[in-house]
Amino acid sequence: MTGPRLTPLATALPDAVPFVGPETQERAQGRAFRARLGANESRFGPSPRAVAAMAAAATEAWMYGDPEMHDLRAAIAAHHGVTPAHVMVGEGIDGLLGTLVRLIAGPGDAVVTSFGAYPTFNFHVAGFGADLHRVPYRDDREDPEALLAKAREVGAKLVYLANPDNPMGSWHAAATVEAMLPALPEGALLVLDEAYIDLAPEGTAPRIAPDDPRVIRLRTFSKGYGLAGLRVGYALAAPDLIRAFDRVRNHFGMGRMAQAGALAALADQDHLRHVRAQVSAARDRITAIAAANGLAALPSATNFVAVDCGRDGRFARAVLQGCLARGLFIRMPGLAPLDRCIRISAGTPADLDVLEEVLPQALAAAGG
Amino acid sequence: MTGPRLTPLATALPDAVPFVGPETQERAQGRAFRARLGANESRFGPSPRAVAAMAAAATEAWMYGDPEMHDLRAAIAAHHGVTPAHVMVGEGIDGLLGTLVRLIAGPGDAVVTSFGAYPTFNFHVAGFGADLHRVPYRDDREDPEALLAKAREVGAKLVYLANPDNPMGSWHAAATVEAMLPALPEGALLVLDEAYIDLAPEGTAPRIAPDDPRVIRLRTFSKGYGLAGLRVGYALAAPDLIRAFDRVRNHFGMGRMAQAGALAALADQDHLRHVRAQVSAARDRITAIAAANGLAALPSATNFVAVDCGRDGRFARAVLQGCLARGLFIRMPGLAPLDRCIRISAGTPADLDVLEEVLPQALAAAGG
């Protein structure tokens, strides 16, 4: 009696996962974290209007959500000045990235990203059997020239760029991203992950014609809108590509509360402005705490700050472990040279009090 | 300037979707349905405890859900007398079916199901490029002998059986399903879709050893538990297969409200008993309304009833259209000979008043 026969691809995939959740660490430690600043969630919460909309929708949870997500797509389209045919909604940017990779990149296809960039994208590329090519960051930013050169060299079907970047918090000006499009090799798609764009300086988002077939933009309600636990992201792209999602996506995957919550969140731009102000203040305080400990914080256009621990990855990992052991959940980049940094999400004043208390202890324990 | 290059498989897929949502029809008609009895949602709603849990979780929606879904998997495991390593939670049975097909069936692989069985399974099989083989229903039930014979003939990697069945509402005794396992060809996996098992007669669920590698059972909170709009399903299978899901799934795909709502729903078995009683009464009334119109309702172990319109698919489709046009959302099987029936979900007394009013009008308009 034998088990099922996985595909050769599924058989060969590693059991590694992109991220371990803080709850797993809490269970291992036997206690809750004092401050949760590792997953770039929004400690300033969602709009109260979104909370009310979700609570109201809970009573209607017996109904499937609209599989066309008509109202939400229409609102997103209006917000961006495009049509609903330019918008796809999915289970977070993670879910949309999975569907996108599935549609475009399979065995033998080349995909380009940066060493140390978003690992969940790499997870999907591996999961569909495509070949991942990586170029280094340059001055702690993803390097458009290197990405383009590699894309031309390998004939990439997908080129991933996060702007602003995770895990470093760095960013490129709109004009830099705009200049990438004509430089892409023929038939390559720029996967522009704008998860953090709501926290970036005004004008960071490039101006791209809605029908431009060379780029897909990915946005989320998980960061600025504070709805990571709702799982709603969206893609903006030319209608041909958006329509292709319908061929494979989980059509009833977006539930009723997810659609209602995202719709209400989008309508409350005042709340987003409030969050931006809070995030800005938190970035400043993280920078000040880092400086008080002799560390340099990198400039950030996101809701987190990468703090350079001043030595190698081994030292930064020791600092990270010291923070975790003292009840502060943070994360850090996975690869050198980025891994000389720890990454701290914008927190409330009480969260950052924990950082202020714990960071010097963790540095001392690491021999800093 | 060209667009992205879809994979050959994605290029070849049709734009057809498994189901059109009632909202799409409402927008086309310019008005809401009077009764929503087409998607086998639970008109008796979720547990009030689940609603309260979701509303409470809404305030925590800034946090990602636990990617291991620890508490929910532990509760499901306890409910079924297995370990959490036997349980995977996903975005509805639809989402789990997609991941399962992806793990096992690709180009050149054979999959077996029944003509007219759940179309979303077929959608995923096509979407991953596997070959779908179908056998007829027998006496309005899926036919285990024919499924097994076809599986042996084609060397199937997956064999789909819904018990109870959708769209006919029929079912097999536990012993029949249990007897299928030793008759499966070596290396075939029985995909046992038990979406409606919570509404079936006691004892319908087969007894299967938790570590049996020949079967995966799929359950959902969408039907008996009344949480279709939450998108939570789960799989029960041997740990090796469950672990394989981790290699490709959207790890943060289950949000915080989804996990909290499902956990509370599972804990409220009294509500499920209440729903079972309401569903049973509704089935009886649908049967009586059918009889009053000279139609035979099929026996049902689900929260819907297939009503035989007594002629061919063309006639049943006309009856269906007549119901839709009169504000009653119902659906019907897609293929002959099943498509002589219309399919009506269990409704509240007010919903079934609409059925009682509309059905004779629709029959008359169809020339019945």
XYZ file of C-alpha atoms in Angstrom, chain B residues 10-247:
238
model
C -1.779 29.092 -19.396
C -2.082 30.251 -22.993
C -4.192 27.226 -23.880
C -6.598 27.447 -20.932
C -10.125 28.632 -21.630
C -11.496 31.801 -20.077
C -14.468 29.839 -18.698
C -14.972 29.925 -14.941
C -16.508 27.115 -12.856
C -19.386 29.192 -11.462
C -20.883 32.597 -12.114
C -21.807 34.258 -8.830
C -25.354 35.404 -8.032
C -24.084 38.972 -7.688
C -23.126 38.944 -11.368
C -26.658 37.874 -12.263
C -28.131 40.487 -9.950
C -26.083 43.205 -11.612
C -27.215 41.985 -15.028
C -30.862 41.906 -13.936
C -30.606 45.223 -12.139
C -32.150 43.870 -8.949
C -31.439 41.555 -6.059
C -32.752 38.016 -5.892
C -35.692 37.503 -3.547
C -34.234 34.201 -2.357
C -30.647 32.976 -2.617
C -30.878 29.197 -2.922
C -28.337 28.449 -5.638
C -24.930 28.062 -4.010
C -25.774 25.659 -1.177
C -24.902 28.272 1.354
C -26.365 27.853 4.794
C -29.389 30.098 5.086
C -29.402 29.243 8.789
C -26.193 31.149 9.248
C -23.072 30.573 11.263
C -22.953 30.062 14.994
C -23.466 33.327 16.873
C -20.288 32.395 18.699
C -18.444 32.364 15.382
C -19.873 35.765 14.487
C -18.737 37.135 17.835
C -15.278 35.610 17.393
C -14.923 37.131 13.939
C -16.027 40.539 15.148
C -13.527 40.361 18.006
C -10.776 39.253 15.634
C -11.535 42.195 13.337
C -9.856 44.521 15.810
C -6.724 42.360 15.554
C -6.759 42.313 11.778
C -3.497 44.266 11.693
C -1.719 41.001 12.572
C -1.091 38.225 10.103
C -2.787 34.979 11.011
C -0.597 32.230 12.421
C 0.838 30.553 9.290
C 0.858 27.195 11.080
C -2.794 27.647 12.070
C -1.835 25.920 15.296
C -4.949 26.374 17.375
C -7.385 25.628 14.577
C -5.489 22.553 13.409
C -5.276 21.309 16.990
C -9.017 21.741 17.457
C -9.811 20.003 14.178
C -7.438 17.185 15.087
C -9.097 16.745 18.462
C -12.524 16.791 16.827
C -11.518 13.936 14.536
C -9.272 12.005 16.901
C -6.136 12.558 14.849
C -3.025 14.698 15.341
C -2.444 18.192 13.918
C 0.076 16.599 11.553
C -2.917 14.933 9.878
C -4.653 18.274 9.238
C -4.120 21.027 6.691
C -6.292 24.136 6.574
C -6.772 26.095 3.365
C -8.844 28.626 1.470
C -11.918 26.436 1.219
C -12.054 23.014 -0.379
C -11.592 24.837 -3.680
C -8.224 26.149 -2.551
C -7.161 22.818 -1.106
C -8.166 20.993 -4.291
C -6.005 23.382 -6.291
C -2.976 22.747 -4.114
C -3.582 19.000 -4.108
C -3.839 18.783 -7.879
C -0.710 20.906 -8.200
C 1.238 18.568 -5.937
C 0.212 15.397 -7.731
C -1.130 15.815 -11.239
C 0.640 17.507 -14.113
C 0.901 17.041 -17.873
C 0.598 13.387 -18.781
C -0.952 12.381 -15.468
C -4.384 10.781 -15.341
C -7.189 11.915 -13.051
C -10.619 10.329 -12.768
C -13.962 11.847 -11.840
C -17.612 11.597 -12.874
C -19.464 13.346 -15.713
C -21.265 16.238 -14.043
C -19.382 16.122 -10.735
C -17.844 19.166 -9.069
C -16.559 21.437 -11.855
C -14.010 23.282 -9.736
C -12.018 20.067 -9.374
C -11.982 19.756 -13.166
C -10.936 23.415 -13.405
C -7.855 22.700 -11.321
C -7.012 19.505 -13.226
C -7.115 21.473 -16.470
C -5.245 24.322 -14.857
C -2.288 22.089 -14.058
C -2.401 20.317 -17.395
C -3.364 16.818 -16.260
C -5.673 14.525 -18.213
C -9.224 14.237 -16.916
C -11.104 10.975 -17.443
C -14.788 10.772 -16.598
C -17.289 8.019 -15.991
C -21.072 8.318 -15.860
C -23.168 8.535 -12.744
C -25.238 5.443 -12.076
C -28.766 5.926 -10.763
C -27.909 9.557 -9.958
C -25.020 8.554 -7.767
C -21.310 8.646 -8.463
C -20.352 5.083 -9.385
C -17.499 3.659 -7.295
C -17.076 0.581 -9.497
C -16.838 2.636 -12.659
C -14.455 5.115 -11.024
C -12.213 2.281 -9.877
C -12.296 0.532 -13.234
C -11.371 3.742 -15.024
C -8.650 4.456 -12.477
C -7.111 1.056 -13.140
C -7.456 1.489 -16.892
C -5.702 4.862 -17.034
C -3.354 4.503 -14.054
C -4.964 7.429 -12.287
C -3.028 9.434 -9.733
C -6.208 11.009 -8.355
C -9.748 9.636 -8.121
C -12.402 12.151 -7.106
C -15.488 11.118 -5.181
C -17.862 13.481 -3.417
C -19.831 11.788 -0.668
C -22.484 13.038 -0.304
C -22.557 14.118 -3.902
C -22.967 17.551 -5.402
C -25.025 18.305 -7.553
C -27.394 15.358 -6.980
C -27.446 15.163 -3.181
C -27.054 11.385 -3.323
C -24.687 9.402 -1.139
C -23.062 6.064 -0.517
C -22.908 4.203 2.763
C -19.668 4.355 4.704
C -18.936 0.723 3.903
C -19.046 1.396 0.170
C -16.422 4.097 0.430
C -14.329 1.993 2.788
C -14.393 -0.829 0.257
C -12.996 1.444 -2.434
C -9.625 1.845 -0.752
C -8.219 -1.656 -1.232
C -9.594 -1.637 -4.781
C -7.683 1.497 -5.797
C -4.803 0.877 -8.162
C -1.380 1.132 -6.556
C -0.308 4.748 -6.063
C -3.726 6.270 -6.666
C -5.118 8.746 -4.157
C -8.838 8.890 -3.416
C -9.896 12.521 -3.164
C -12.886 12.206 -0.871
C -14.805 15.468 -0.933
C -16.953 15.491 2.196
C -18.156 19.079 1.914
C -21.703 18.008 2.785
C -20.964 15.276 5.286
C -22.173 17.427 8.190
C -25.675 17.269 6.714
C -25.658 13.532 5.932
C -27.217 10.741 7.974
C -25.147 9.635 10.936
C -22.705 6.944 9.895
C -22.228 8.145 6.320
C -18.609 9.105 6.963
C -16.341 6.110 6.391
C -13.945 4.957 9.064
C -10.462 5.423 7.657
C -7.206 4.949 9.534
C -5.571 8.380 9.965
C -2.308 7.208 8.435
C -3.876 5.541 5.417
C -1.895 6.939 2.454
C -4.612 6.101 -0.078
C -7.085 8.838 0.718
C -7.385 12.517 1.500
C -10.646 13.774 3.012
C -11.785 17.322 2.413
C -14.089 19.151 4.789
C -15.370 22.695 4.917
C -16.837 25.340 7.177
C -18.846 26.635 4.215
C -21.832 24.301 4.401
C -23.069 22.940 7.731
C -21.112 25.545 9.687
C -22.519 28.363 7.566
C -19.261 30.166 6.839
C -19.015 30.126 3.040
C -17.928 33.764 3.079
C -15.019 33.020 5.405
C -13.191 30.579 3.098
C -11.976 27.879 5.404
C -11.712 24.234 4.491
C -9.483 21.473 5.753
C -7.892 18.262 4.617
C -7.381 15.104 6.648
C -4.654 12.797 5.359
C -1.502 10.937 6.290
C 1.210 13.306 7.577
C 3.502 12.808 4.572
C 0.887 14.239 2.246
C -0.113 16.996 4.667
C 3.528 18.078 4.918
C 3.770 18.313 1.148
C 1.212 21.144 1.196
C 3.769 23.254 3.065
C 6.074 23.118 0.055
